[in-house]
Amino acid sequence: MSHSNKIAILISFFALWINMFFSHKHQQVIGFVVIFLFGILHGANDLALYQKINEEKNTISLKKIILYYIGVVILGALLFYSFPIMALVLFILFSGYHFGEQHWNKLKDKGNNTILTIFQTIYGLFILFLLFQFHELEVKQIIFQISKTSIDFLNFKLITLAIGILLIISGILLNKKTTKLKSEIILNIFYLLIFAIVFKTADLIWAFAIYFVVWHSFPSIKEQIHFLYGSYNFKNFKRYFKSAFIYWIISLFGIAILYFLFKDKEIFNAMFFSFLAAITFPHTIVIIKMQNKA
């Protein structure tokens, strides 16, 4: 177990301990604040990453990169507006792969890319539906607010079980392609147990914040700093933060406007996740390109 993951476990249980002292409403507020401050930060340097990825292509200007990125975000937002169910399915699939890739990127090999991608996606989906099934009513309510479509007929526990079976099958197939999987299995089962404890104990937003920030955003920021500057240290973190600052502030400003307009309405949760989904699409693409380049 890495030193970073040991710290992540300590922070997770400390966050659960803090959870006992706050009401449901306060947990939501704290959860949103943590996501805004740290979760959004891990995607605020996508433009710098894209420039680094394409540094050999001198014809690609920063202006073109910005226009491309904004275009993908707008496309994602329009997709949520016009075809919300389709957008939600894509968001869940993209997020599943993105989260799973974070946990299993060390297994990347030229001979196992397809099966590894499938395994990573299923692993990430298992984490998401593990969260969903512990907060089924609230998740279904948010989905209804986004799509105006009821999914009460779906049983998240059965879906989680089915995904778990697929995870085992894909893991067996991947194990035939790489010897690295065996050394990571027990550890990642232990992590899944920790996630289950966090998801069951905490409020939906607070549980999501703990996973999204502690287990996804922080490790992602560390990887991005390695890719951009060659090593991870405080000096390079400051360079990363300085580079991301303006885009981070713009994102926070946009979310703050949404909050003050809709803070007393349940629809804010739906709008928040729609916003998160819209920026997830281009971010996931950039991280895929970064992993391929690294």
PDB file of C-alpha atoms in Angstrom:
ATOM      1  CA  MET A   1       0.000   0.000   0.000  1.00  0.00           C
ATOM      2  CA  SER A   2       1.382   3.385  -1.000  1.00  0.00           C
ATOM      3  CA  HIS A   3       1.954   6.179   1.493  1.00  0.00           C
ATOM      4  CA  SER A   4      -0.622   8.314  -0.373  1.00  0.00           C
ATOM      5  CA  ASN A   5      -3.320   5.648   0.018  1.00  0.00           C
ATOM      6  CA  LYS A   6      -2.557   5.268   3.731  1.00  0.00           C
ATOM      7  CA  ILE A   7      -3.139   9.007   4.101  1.00  0.00           C
ATOM      8  CA  ALA A   8      -6.317   8.718   1.986  1.00  0.00           C
ATOM      9  CA  ILE A   9      -7.679   6.063   4.370  1.00  0.00           C
ATOM     10  CA  LEU A  10      -6.939   8.246   7.411  1.00  0.00           C
ATOM     11  CA  ILE A  11      -8.576  11.286   5.784  1.00  0.00           C
ATOM     12  CA  SER A  12     -11.630   9.201   4.787  1.00  0.00           C
ATOM     13  CA  PHE A  13     -12.286   7.996   8.333  1.00  0.00           C
ATOM     14  CA  PHE A  14     -11.524  11.431   9.759  1.00  0.00           C
ATOM     15  CA  ALA A  15     -14.131  12.829   7.344  1.00  0.00           C
ATOM     16  CA  LEU A  16     -16.641  10.231   8.580  1.00  0.00           C
ATOM     17  CA  TRP A  17     -15.883  11.224  12.189  1.00  0.00           C
ATOM     18  CA  ILE A  18     -16.514  14.889  11.328  1.00  0.00           C
ATOM     19  CA  ASN A  19     -19.743  13.767   9.681  1.00  0.00           C
ATOM     20  CA  MET A  20     -21.210  12.873  13.102  1.00  0.00           C
ATOM     21  CA  PHE A  21     -21.190  16.503  14.245  1.00  0.00           C
ATOM     22  CA  PHE A  22     -23.205  17.976  11.352  1.00  0.00           C
ATOM     23  CA  SER A  23     -26.782  17.760  10.198  1.00  0.00           C
ATOM     24  CA  HIS A  24     -27.816  16.410   6.784  1.00  0.00           C
ATOM     25  CA  LYS A  25     -28.027  19.955   5.388  1.00  0.00           C
ATOM     26  CA  HIS A  26     -24.629  20.959   6.735  1.00  0.00           C
ATOM     27  CA  GLN A  27     -23.057  17.785   5.341  1.00  0.00           C
ATOM     28  CA  GLN A  28     -24.370  18.730   1.903  1.00  0.00           C
ATOM     29  CA  VAL A  29     -22.974  22.252   2.149  1.00  0.00           C
ATOM     30  CA  ILE A  30     -19.553  21.027   3.337  1.00  0.00           C
ATOM     31  CA  GLY A  31     -19.546  18.365   0.630  1.00  0.00           C
ATOM     32  CA  PHE A  32     -20.230  20.893  -2.113  1.00  0.00           C
ATOM     33  CA  VAL A  33     -17.558  23.263  -0.768  1.00  0.00           C
ATOM     34  CA  VAL A  34     -14.931  20.491  -0.682  1.00  0.00           C
ATOM     35  CA  ILE A  35     -15.822  19.419  -4.238  1.00  0.00           C
ATOM     36  CA  PHE A  36     -15.703  23.021  -5.470  1.00  0.00           C
ATOM     37  CA  LEU A  37     -12.352  23.762  -3.828  1.00  0.00           C
ATOM     38  CA  PHE A  38     -10.465  20.564  -4.634  1.00  0.00           C
ATOM     39  CA  GLY A  39     -12.505  18.426  -7.026  1.00  0.00           C
ATOM     40  CA  ILE A  40     -12.897  21.205  -9.584  1.00  0.00           C
ATOM     41  CA  LEU A  41      -9.194  22.086  -9.211  1.00  0.00           C
ATOM     42  CA  HIS A  42      -8.087  18.685 -10.549  1.00  0.00           C
ATOM     43  CA  GLY A  43      -9.755  19.471 -13.891  1.00  0.00           C
ATOM     44  CA  ALA A  44      -8.800  23.140 -14.073  1.00  0.00           C
ATOM     45  CA  ASN A  45      -5.440  22.470 -15.737  1.00  0.00           C
ATOM     46  CA  ASP A  46      -6.809  20.542 -18.705  1.00  0.00           C
ATOM     47  CA  LEU A  47      -5.688  23.241 -21.138  1.00  0.00           C
ATOM     48  CA  ALA A  48      -2.095  23.090 -19.873  1.00  0.00           C
ATOM     49  CA  LEU A  49      -2.193  19.297 -20.154  1.00  0.00           C
ATOM     50  CA  TYR A  50      -3.547  19.523 -23.689  1.00  0.00           C
ATOM     51  CA  GLN A  51      -0.749  21.938 -24.643  1.00  0.00           C
ATOM     52  CA  LYS A  52       1.849  19.582 -23.150  1.00  0.00           C
ATOM     53  CA  ILE A  53       0.340  16.611 -24.985  1.00  0.00           C
ATOM     54  CA  ASN A  54       0.491  18.499 -28.294  1.00  0.00           C
ATOM     55  CA  GLU A  55       3.750  20.387 -27.686  1.00  0.00           C
ATOM     56  CA  GLU A  56       5.260  18.856 -30.818  1.00  0.00           C
ATOM     57  CA  LYS A  57       2.406  20.288 -32.915  1.00  0.00           C
ATOM     58  CA  ASN A  58       3.331  23.956 -33.040  1.00  0.00           C
ATOM     59  CA  THR A  59       0.315  24.820 -35.190  1.00  0.00           C
ATOM     60  CA  ILE A  60      -2.135  24.296 -32.300  1.00  0.00           C
ATOM     61  CA  SER A  61      -2.594  27.623 -30.531  1.00  0.00           C
ATOM     62  CA  LEU A  62      -3.938  28.185 -27.031  1.00  0.00           C
ATOM     63  CA  LYS A  63      -6.938  29.971 -28.546  1.00  0.00           C
ATOM     64  CA  LYS A  64      -7.848  26.899 -30.602  1.00  0.00           C
ATOM     65  CA  ILE A  65      -7.460  24.640 -27.575  1.00  0.00           C
ATOM     66  CA  ILE A  66      -9.726  26.878 -25.487  1.00  0.00           C
ATOM     67  CA  LEU A  67     -12.360  26.997 -28.239  1.00  0.00           C
ATOM     68  CA  TYR A  68     -12.199  23.215 -28.619  1.00  0.00           C
ATOM     69  CA  TYR A  69     -12.564  22.676 -24.868  1.00  0.00           C
ATOM     70  CA  ILE A  70     -15.440  25.148 -24.514  1.00  0.00           C
ATOM     71  CA  GLY A  71     -17.111  23.549 -27.522  1.00  0.00           C
ATOM     72  CA  VAL A  72     -17.034  20.099 -25.920  1.00  0.00           C
ATOM     73  CA  VAL A  73     -18.416  21.497 -22.631  1.00  0.00           C
ATOM     74  CA  ILE A  74     -21.234  23.290 -24.472  1.00  0.00           C
ATOM     75  CA  LEU A  75     -21.973  20.126 -26.455  1.00  0.00           C
ATOM     76  CA  GLY A  76     -22.210  18.190 -23.189  1.00  0.00           C
ATOM     77  CA  ALA A  77     -24.520  20.812 -21.700  1.00  0.00           C
ATOM     78  CA  LEU A  78     -26.745  20.774 -24.803  1.00  0.00           C
ATOM     79  CA  LEU A  79     -26.843  16.997 -24.665  1.00  0.00           C
ATOM     80  CA  PHE A  80     -28.098  17.180 -21.086  1.00  0.00           C
ATOM     81  CA  TYR A  81     -30.722  19.729 -22.106  1.00  0.00           C
ATOM     82  CA  SER A  82     -31.957  17.899 -25.217  1.00  0.00           C
ATOM     83  CA  PHE A  83     -31.370  14.225 -24.400  1.00  0.00           C
ATOM     84  CA  PRO A  84     -30.917  14.018 -20.608  1.00  0.00           C
ATOM     85  CA  ILE A  85     -31.224  10.233 -20.277  1.00  0.00           C
ATOM     86  CA  MET A  86     -28.660   9.635 -23.032  1.00  0.00           C
ATOM     87  CA  ALA A  87     -26.379  12.264 -21.463  1.00  0.00           C
ATOM     88  CA  LEU A  88     -26.716  10.633 -18.030  1.00  0.00           C
ATOM     89  CA  VAL A  89     -25.817   7.213 -19.416  1.00  0.00           C
ATOM     90  CA  LEU A  90     -22.768   8.670 -21.184  1.00  0.00           C
ATOM     91  CA  PHE A  91     -21.788  10.590 -18.046  1.00  0.00           C
ATOM     92  CA  ILE A  92     -21.962   7.447 -15.912  1.00  0.00           C
ATOM     93  CA  LEU A  93     -19.938   5.451 -18.477  1.00  0.00           C
ATOM     94  CA  PHE A  94     -17.318   8.217 -18.861  1.00  0.00           C
ATOM     95  CA  SER A  95     -17.092   8.625 -15.087  1.00  0.00           C
ATOM     96  CA  GLY A  96     -16.884   4.868 -14.604  1.00  0.00           C
ATOM     97  CA  TYR A  97     -13.918   4.618 -16.936  1.00  0.00           C
ATOM     98  CA  HIS A  98     -12.317   7.774 -15.529  1.00  0.00           C
ATOM     99  CA  PHE A  99     -12.525   6.542 -11.912  1.00  0.00           C
ATOM    100  CA  GLY A 100     -11.484   3.000 -12.800  1.00  0.00           C
ATOM    101  CA  GLU A 101      -8.520   4.208 -14.837  1.00  0.00           C
ATOM    102  CA  GLN A 102      -7.320   6.164 -11.805  1.00  0.00           C
ATOM    103  CA  HIS A 103      -7.182   2.990  -9.706  1.00  0.00           C
ATOM    104  CA  TRP A 104      -5.711   0.633 -12.309  1.00  0.00           C
ATOM    105  CA  ASN A 105      -3.506   2.740 -14.607  1.00  0.00           C
ATOM    106  CA  LYS A 106      -0.403   0.817 -13.487  1.00  0.00           C
ATOM    107  CA  LEU A 107      -1.666  -2.228 -15.382  1.00  0.00           C
ATOM    108  CA  LYS A 108      -1.431  -0.532 -18.765  1.00  0.00           C
ATOM    109  CA  ASP A 109       0.339  -2.701 -21.328  1.00  0.00           C
ATOM    110  CA  LYS A 110       0.420  -2.827 -25.114  1.00  0.00           C
ATOM    111  CA  GLY A 111      -1.060  -6.320 -25.068  1.00  0.00           C
ATOM    112  CA  ASN A 112      -4.052  -5.731 -22.806  1.00  0.00           C
ATOM    113  CA  ASN A 113      -5.468  -2.295 -23.681  1.00  0.00           C
ATOM    114  CA  THR A 114      -8.961  -3.426 -24.736  1.00  0.00           C
ATOM    115  CA  ILE A 115      -9.663  -5.789 -21.859  1.00  0.00           C
ATOM    116  CA  LEU A 116      -8.014  -3.363 -19.420  1.00  0.00           C
ATOM    117  CA  THR A 117     -10.291  -0.531 -20.591  1.00  0.00           C
ATOM    118  CA  ILE A 118     -13.332  -2.767 -20.104  1.00  0.00           C
ATOM    119  CA  PHE A 119     -12.102  -3.834 -16.662  1.00  0.00           C
ATOM    120  CA  GLN A 120     -11.369  -0.234 -15.599  1.00  0.00           C
ATOM    121  CA  THR A 121     -14.800   0.926 -16.765  1.00  0.00           C
ATOM    122  CA  ILE A 122     -16.609  -1.870 -14.930  1.00  0.00           C
ATOM    123  CA  TYR A 123     -14.554  -1.233 -11.785  1.00  0.00           C
ATOM    124  CA  GLY A 124     -15.450   2.469 -11.861  1.00  0.00           C
ATOM    125  CA  LEU A 125     -19.114   1.641 -12.504  1.00  0.00           C
ATOM    126  CA  PHE A 126     -19.070  -0.719  -9.526  1.00  0.00           C
ATOM    127  CA  ILE A 127     -17.841   2.130  -7.305  1.00  0.00           C
ATOM    128  CA  LEU A 128     -20.539   4.477  -8.625  1.00  0.00           C
ATOM    129  CA  PHE A 129     -23.379   1.998  -8.183  1.00  0.00           C
ATOM    130  CA  LEU A 130     -22.050   1.044  -4.762  1.00  0.00           C
ATOM    131  CA  LEU A 131     -22.673   4.692  -3.876  1.00  0.00           C
ATOM    132  CA  PHE A 132     -26.027   4.766  -5.703  1.00  0.00           C
ATOM    133  CA  GLN A 133     -27.465   1.695  -4.005  1.00  0.00           C
ATOM    134  CA  PHE A 134     -26.790   3.117  -0.529  1.00  0.00           C
ATOM    135  CA  HIS A 135     -28.632   6.329  -1.503  1.00  0.00           C
ATOM    136  CA  GLU A 136     -31.086   4.929  -4.015  1.00  0.00           C
ATOM    137  CA  LEU A 137     -34.071   7.199  -3.319  1.00  0.00           C
ATOM    138  CA  GLU A 138     -32.022  10.396  -3.402  1.00  0.00           C
ATOM    139  CA  VAL A 139     -30.169   9.387  -6.587  1.00  0.00           C
ATOM    140  CA  LYS A 140     -33.439   8.525  -8.330  1.00  0.00           C
ATOM    141  CA  GLN A 141     -34.859  11.878  -7.265  1.00  0.00           C
ATOM    142  CA  ILE A 142     -31.870  13.740  -8.718  1.00  0.00           C
ATOM    143  CA  ILE A 143     -32.133  11.773 -11.964  1.00  0.00           C
ATOM    144  CA  PHE A 144     -35.824  12.643 -12.165  1.00  0.00           C
ATOM    145  CA  GLN A 145     -35.022  16.334 -11.623  1.00  0.00           C
ATOM    146  CA  ILE A 146     -32.479  16.218 -14.446  1.00  0.00           C
ATOM    147  CA  SER A 147     -34.420  14.119 -16.951  1.00  0.00           C
ATOM    148  CA  LYS A 148     -38.082  14.383 -15.862  1.00  0.00           C
ATOM    149  CA  THR A 149     -38.098  10.606 -16.231  1.00  0.00           C
ATOM    150  CA  SER A 150     -38.835   8.203 -13.400  1.00  0.00           C
ATOM    151  CA  ILE A 151     -36.490   5.231 -12.982  1.00  0.00           C
ATOM    152  CA  ASP A 152     -38.238   3.794  -9.922  1.00  0.00           C
ATOM    153  CA  PHE A 153     -38.441   0.446 -11.705  1.00  0.00           C
ATOM    154  CA  LEU A 154     -34.646   0.063 -11.501  1.00  0.00           C
ATOM    155  CA  ASN A 155     -33.165  -1.838  -8.562  1.00  0.00           C
ATOM    156  CA  PHE A 156     -29.698  -0.437  -7.873  1.00  0.00           C
ATOM    157  CA  LYS A 157     -28.777  -3.348  -5.590  1.00  0.00           C
ATOM    158  CA  LEU A 158     -29.368  -5.853  -8.396  1.00  0.00           C
ATOM    159  CA  ILE A 159     -27.496  -3.625 -10.866  1.00  0.00           C
ATOM    160  CA  THR A 160     -24.554  -3.390  -8.457  1.00  0.00           C
ATOM    161  CA  LEU A 161     -24.566  -7.183  -8.072  1.00  0.00           C
ATOM    162  CA  ALA A 162     -24.620  -7.644 -11.867  1.00  0.00           C
ATOM    163  CA  ILE A 163     -21.735  -5.194 -12.307  1.00  0.00           C
ATOM    164  CA  GLY A 164     -19.838  -7.042  -9.576  1.00  0.00           C
ATOM    165  CA  ILE A 165     -20.228 -10.314 -11.494  1.00  0.00           C
ATOM    166  CA  LEU A 166     -19.025  -8.618 -14.689  1.00  0.00           C
ATOM    167  CA  LEU A 167     -16.082  -7.219 -12.733  1.00  0.00           C
ATOM    168  CA  ILE A 168     -15.055 -10.707 -11.632  1.00  0.00           C
ATOM    169  CA  ILE A 169     -15.376 -12.065 -15.192  1.00  0.00           C
ATOM    170  CA  SER A 170     -13.401  -9.195 -16.738  1.00  0.00           C
ATOM    171  CA  GLY A 171     -10.797  -9.538 -13.971  1.00  0.00           C
ATOM    172  CA  ILE A 172     -10.331 -13.235 -14.794  1.00  0.00           C
ATOM    173  CA  LEU A 173      -9.903 -12.378 -18.483  1.00  0.00           C
ATOM    174  CA  LEU A 174      -7.447  -9.565 -17.676  1.00  0.00           C
ATOM    175  CA  ASN A 175      -5.475 -11.860 -15.388  1.00  0.00           C
ATOM    176  CA  LYS A 176      -4.701 -14.009 -18.428  1.00  0.00           C
ATOM    177  CA  LYS A 177      -3.161 -10.962 -20.125  1.00  0.00           C
ATOM    178  CA  THR A 178      -1.024  -9.591 -17.294  1.00  0.00           C
ATOM    179  CA  THR A 179       0.699 -10.876 -14.168  1.00  0.00           C
ATOM    180  CA  LYS A 180       0.386  -7.484 -12.454  1.00  0.00           C
ATOM    181  CA  LEU A 181      -3.280  -7.916 -11.523  1.00  0.00           C
ATOM    182  CA  LYS A 182      -2.777 -10.529  -8.785  1.00  0.00           C
ATOM    183  CA  SER A 183      -0.577  -8.263  -6.677  1.00  0.00           C
ATOM    184  CA  GLU A 184      -3.237  -5.531  -6.690  1.00  0.00           C
ATOM    185  CA  ILE A 185      -6.444  -7.560  -6.170  1.00  0.00           C
ATOM    186  CA  ILE A 186      -6.460  -7.932  -2.370  1.00  0.00           C
ATOM    187  CA  LEU A 187      -5.534  -4.285  -1.857  1.00  0.00           C
ATOM    188  CA  ASN A 188      -8.288  -3.020  -4.158  1.00  0.00           C
ATOM    189  CA  ILE A 189     -10.884  -5.277  -2.532  1.00  0.00           C
ATOM    190  CA  PHE A 190      -9.845  -3.648   0.754  1.00  0.00           C
ATOM    191  CA  TYR A 191     -10.314  -0.207  -0.832  1.00  0.00           C
ATOM    192  CA  LEU A 192     -13.785  -1.214  -2.046  1.00  0.00           C
ATOM    193  CA  LEU A 193     -14.643  -2.186   1.531  1.00  0.00           C
ATOM    194  CA  ILE A 194     -13.547   1.265   2.705  1.00  0.00           C
ATOM    195  CA  PHE A 195     -15.641   2.907  -0.020  1.00  0.00           C
ATOM    196  CA  ALA A 196     -18.664   0.838   1.047  1.00  0.00           C
ATOM    197  CA  ILE A 197     -18.250   1.984   4.668  1.00  0.00           C
ATOM    198  CA  VAL A 198     -17.932   5.616   3.568  1.00  0.00           C
ATOM    199  CA  PHE A 199     -20.896   5.422   1.168  1.00  0.00           C
ATOM    200  CA  LYS A 200     -23.177   3.722   3.695  1.00  0.00           C
ATOM    201  CA  THR A 201     -22.251   5.973   6.613  1.00  0.00           C
ATOM    202  CA  ALA A 202     -22.168   9.431   5.033  1.00  0.00           C
ATOM    203  CA  ASP A 203     -24.780  11.550   3.307  1.00  0.00           C
ATOM    204  CA  LEU A 204     -24.834  11.200  -0.521  1.00  0.00           C
ATOM    205  CA  ILE A 205     -23.026  14.479  -1.259  1.00  0.00           C
ATOM    206  CA  TRP A 206     -20.539  14.078   1.594  1.00  0.00           C
ATOM    207  CA  ALA A 207     -19.821  10.462   0.612  1.00  0.00           C
ATOM    208  CA  PHE A 208     -19.301  11.479  -3.016  1.00  0.00           C
ATOM    209  CA  ALA A 209     -17.059  14.360  -1.904  1.00  0.00           C
ATOM    210  CA  ILE A 210     -14.848  12.039   0.174  1.00  0.00           C
ATOM    211  CA  TYR A 211     -14.354   9.632  -2.714  1.00  0.00           C
ATOM    212  CA  PHE A 212     -14.140  12.249  -5.478  1.00  0.00           C
ATOM    213  CA  VAL A 213     -11.624  14.467  -3.697  1.00  0.00           C
ATOM    214  CA  VAL A 214      -9.563  12.099  -1.532  1.00  0.00           C
ATOM    215  CA  TRP A 215      -9.432   9.036  -3.803  1.00  0.00           C
ATOM    216  CA  HIS A 216      -9.691  10.605  -7.247  1.00  0.00           C
ATOM    217  CA  SER A 217      -8.826  14.315  -7.396  1.00  0.00           C
ATOM    218  CA  PHE A 218      -5.723  14.330  -5.177  1.00  0.00           C
ATOM    219  CA  PRO A 219      -4.079  11.332  -6.930  1.00  0.00           C
ATOM    220  CA  SER A 220      -5.008  12.834 -10.309  1.00  0.00           C
ATOM    221  CA  ILE A 221      -3.408  16.171  -9.411  1.00  0.00           C
ATOM    222  CA  LYS A 222      -0.243  14.318  -8.389  1.00  0.00           C
ATOM    223  CA  GLU A 223      -0.145  12.455 -11.733  1.00  0.00           C
ATOM    224  CA  GLN A 224      -0.772  15.655 -13.682  1.00  0.00           C
ATOM    225  CA  ILE A 225       2.073  17.452 -11.885  1.00  0.00           C
ATOM    226  CA  HIS A 226       4.403  14.542 -12.694  1.00  0.00           C
ATOM    227  CA  PHE A 227       3.371  14.761 -16.350  1.00  0.00           C
ATOM    228  CA  LEU A 228       3.665  18.555 -16.603  1.00  0.00           C
ATOM    229  CA  TYR A 229       6.819  19.172 -14.571  1.00  0.00           C
ATOM    230  CA  GLY A 230       8.581  15.819 -14.215  1.00  0.00           C
ATOM    231  CA  SER A 231       8.240  15.371 -10.444  1.00  0.00           C
ATOM    232  CA  TYR A 232       5.807  15.974  -7.604  1.00  0.00           C
ATOM    233  CA  ASN A 233       6.862  18.458  -4.932  1.00  0.00           C
ATOM    234  CA  PHE A 234       5.519  21.587  -3.292  1.00  0.00           C
ATOM    235  CA  LYS A 235       7.275  23.899  -5.753  1.00  0.00           C
ATOM    236  CA  ASN A 236       5.662  22.147  -8.724  1.00  0.00           C
ATOM    237  CA  PHE A 237       2.301  22.083  -6.942  1.00  0.00           C
ATOM    238  CA  LYS A 238       2.507  25.888  -6.717  1.00  0.00           C
ATOM    239  CA  ARG A 239       3.265  26.013 -10.457  1.00  0.00           C
ATOM    240  CA  TYR A 240       0.271  23.746 -11.093  1.00  0.00           C
ATOM    241  CA  PHE A 241      -2.019  25.854  -8.912  1.00  0.00           C
ATOM    242  CA  LYS A 242      -0.852  29.095 -10.528  1.00  0.00           C
ATOM    243  CA  SER A 243      -1.482  27.660 -14.000  1.00  0.00           C
ATOM    244  CA  ALA A 244      -4.958  26.400 -13.039  1.00  0.00           C
ATOM    245  CA  PHE A 245      -5.999  29.397 -10.929  1.00  0.00           C
ATOM    246  CA  ILE A 246      -7.854  31.513 -13.494  1.00  0.00           C
ATOM    247  CA  TYR A 247      -9.867  28.546 -14.874  1.00  0.00           C
ATOM    248  CA  TRP A 248     -10.561  27.309 -11.335  1.00  0.00           C
ATOM    249  CA  ILE A 249     -11.864  30.733 -10.273  1.00  0.00           C
ATOM    250  CA  ILE A 250     -14.065  31.002 -13.384  1.00  0.00           C
ATOM    251  CA  SER A 251     -15.571  27.569 -12.619  1.00  0.00           C
ATOM    252  CA  LEU A 252     -16.151  28.487  -8.965  1.00  0.00           C
ATOM    253  CA  PHE A 253     -17.740  31.794 -10.004  1.00  0.00           C
ATOM    254  CA  GLY A 254     -20.136  30.003 -12.373  1.00  0.00           C
ATOM    255  CA  ILE A 255     -21.134  27.473  -9.705  1.00  0.00           C
ATOM    256  CA  ALA A 256     -21.550  30.273  -7.126  1.00  0.00           C
ATOM    257  CA  ILE A 257     -24.036  32.015  -9.433  1.00  0.00           C
ATOM    258  CA  LEU A 258     -26.017  28.763  -9.766  1.00  0.00           C
ATOM    259  CA  TYR A 259     -25.987  28.337  -5.988  1.00  0.00           C
ATOM    260  CA  PHE A 260     -27.268  31.806  -5.185  1.00  0.00           C
ATOM    261  CA  LEU A 261     -29.971  31.484  -7.847  1.00  0.00           C
ATOM    262  CA  PHE A 262     -31.154  28.021  -6.806  1.00  0.00           C
ATOM    263  CA  LYS A 263     -29.835  27.416  -3.270  1.00  0.00           C
ATOM    264  CA  ASP A 264     -33.350  27.073  -1.828  1.00  0.00           C
ATOM    265  CA  LYS A 265     -34.484  24.680  -4.545  1.00  0.00           C
ATOM    266  CA  GLU A 266     -33.911  20.942  -4.791  1.00  0.00           C
ATOM    267  CA  ILE A 267     -33.028  21.407  -8.461  1.00  0.00           C
ATOM    268  CA  PHE A 268     -29.576  22.753  -7.481  1.00  0.00           C
ATOM    269  CA  ASN A 269     -28.372  19.165  -6.902  1.00  0.00           C
ATOM    270  CA  ALA A 270     -29.479  18.246 -10.408  1.00  0.00           C
ATOM    271  CA  MET A 271     -27.868  21.346 -11.929  1.00  0.00           C
ATOM    272  CA  PHE A 272     -24.641  20.682 -10.033  1.00  0.00           C
ATOM    273  CA  PHE A 273     -24.334  17.135 -11.364  1.00  0.00           C
ATOM    274  CA  SER A 274     -25.264  18.309 -14.864  1.00  0.00           C
ATOM    275  CA  PHE A 275     -22.467  20.895 -14.684  1.00  0.00           C
ATOM    276  CA  LEU A 276     -20.054  18.274 -13.360  1.00  0.00           C
ATOM    277  CA  ALA A 277     -21.016  15.951 -16.208  1.00  0.00           C
ATOM    278  CA  ALA A 278     -20.525  18.642 -18.861  1.00  0.00           C
ATOM    279  CA  ILE A 279     -16.933  19.289 -17.756  1.00  0.00           C
ATOM    280  CA  THR A 280     -16.248  15.558 -17.209  1.00  0.00           C
ATOM    281  CA  PHE A 281     -16.507  14.749 -20.928  1.00  0.00           C
ATOM    282  CA  PRO A 282     -13.548  16.892 -22.126  1.00  0.00           C
ATOM    283  CA  HIS A 283     -11.556  16.229 -18.926  1.00  0.00           C
ATOM    284  CA  THR A 284     -11.761  12.456 -19.425  1.00  0.00           C
ATOM    285  CA  ILE A 285     -10.590  12.816 -23.036  1.00  0.00           C
ATOM    286  CA  VAL A 286      -7.604  14.939 -21.941  1.00  0.00           C
ATOM    287  CA  ILE A 287      -6.607  12.435 -19.232  1.00  0.00           C
ATOM    288  CA  ILE A 288      -6.812   9.553 -21.733  1.00  0.00           C
ATOM    289  CA  LYS A 289      -4.480  11.458 -24.055  1.00  0.00           C
ATOM    290  CA  MET A 290      -2.163  12.226 -21.127  1.00  0.00           C
ATOM    291  CA  GLN A 291      -1.959   8.545 -20.160  1.00  0.00           C
ATOM    292  CA  ASN A 292      -1.227   7.556 -23.747  1.00  0.00           C
ATOM    293  CA  LYS A 293       1.505  10.195 -23.957  1.00  0.00           C
ATOM    294  CA  ALA A 294       3.126   9.390 -20.596  1.00  0.00           C
TER     295      ALA A 294
END
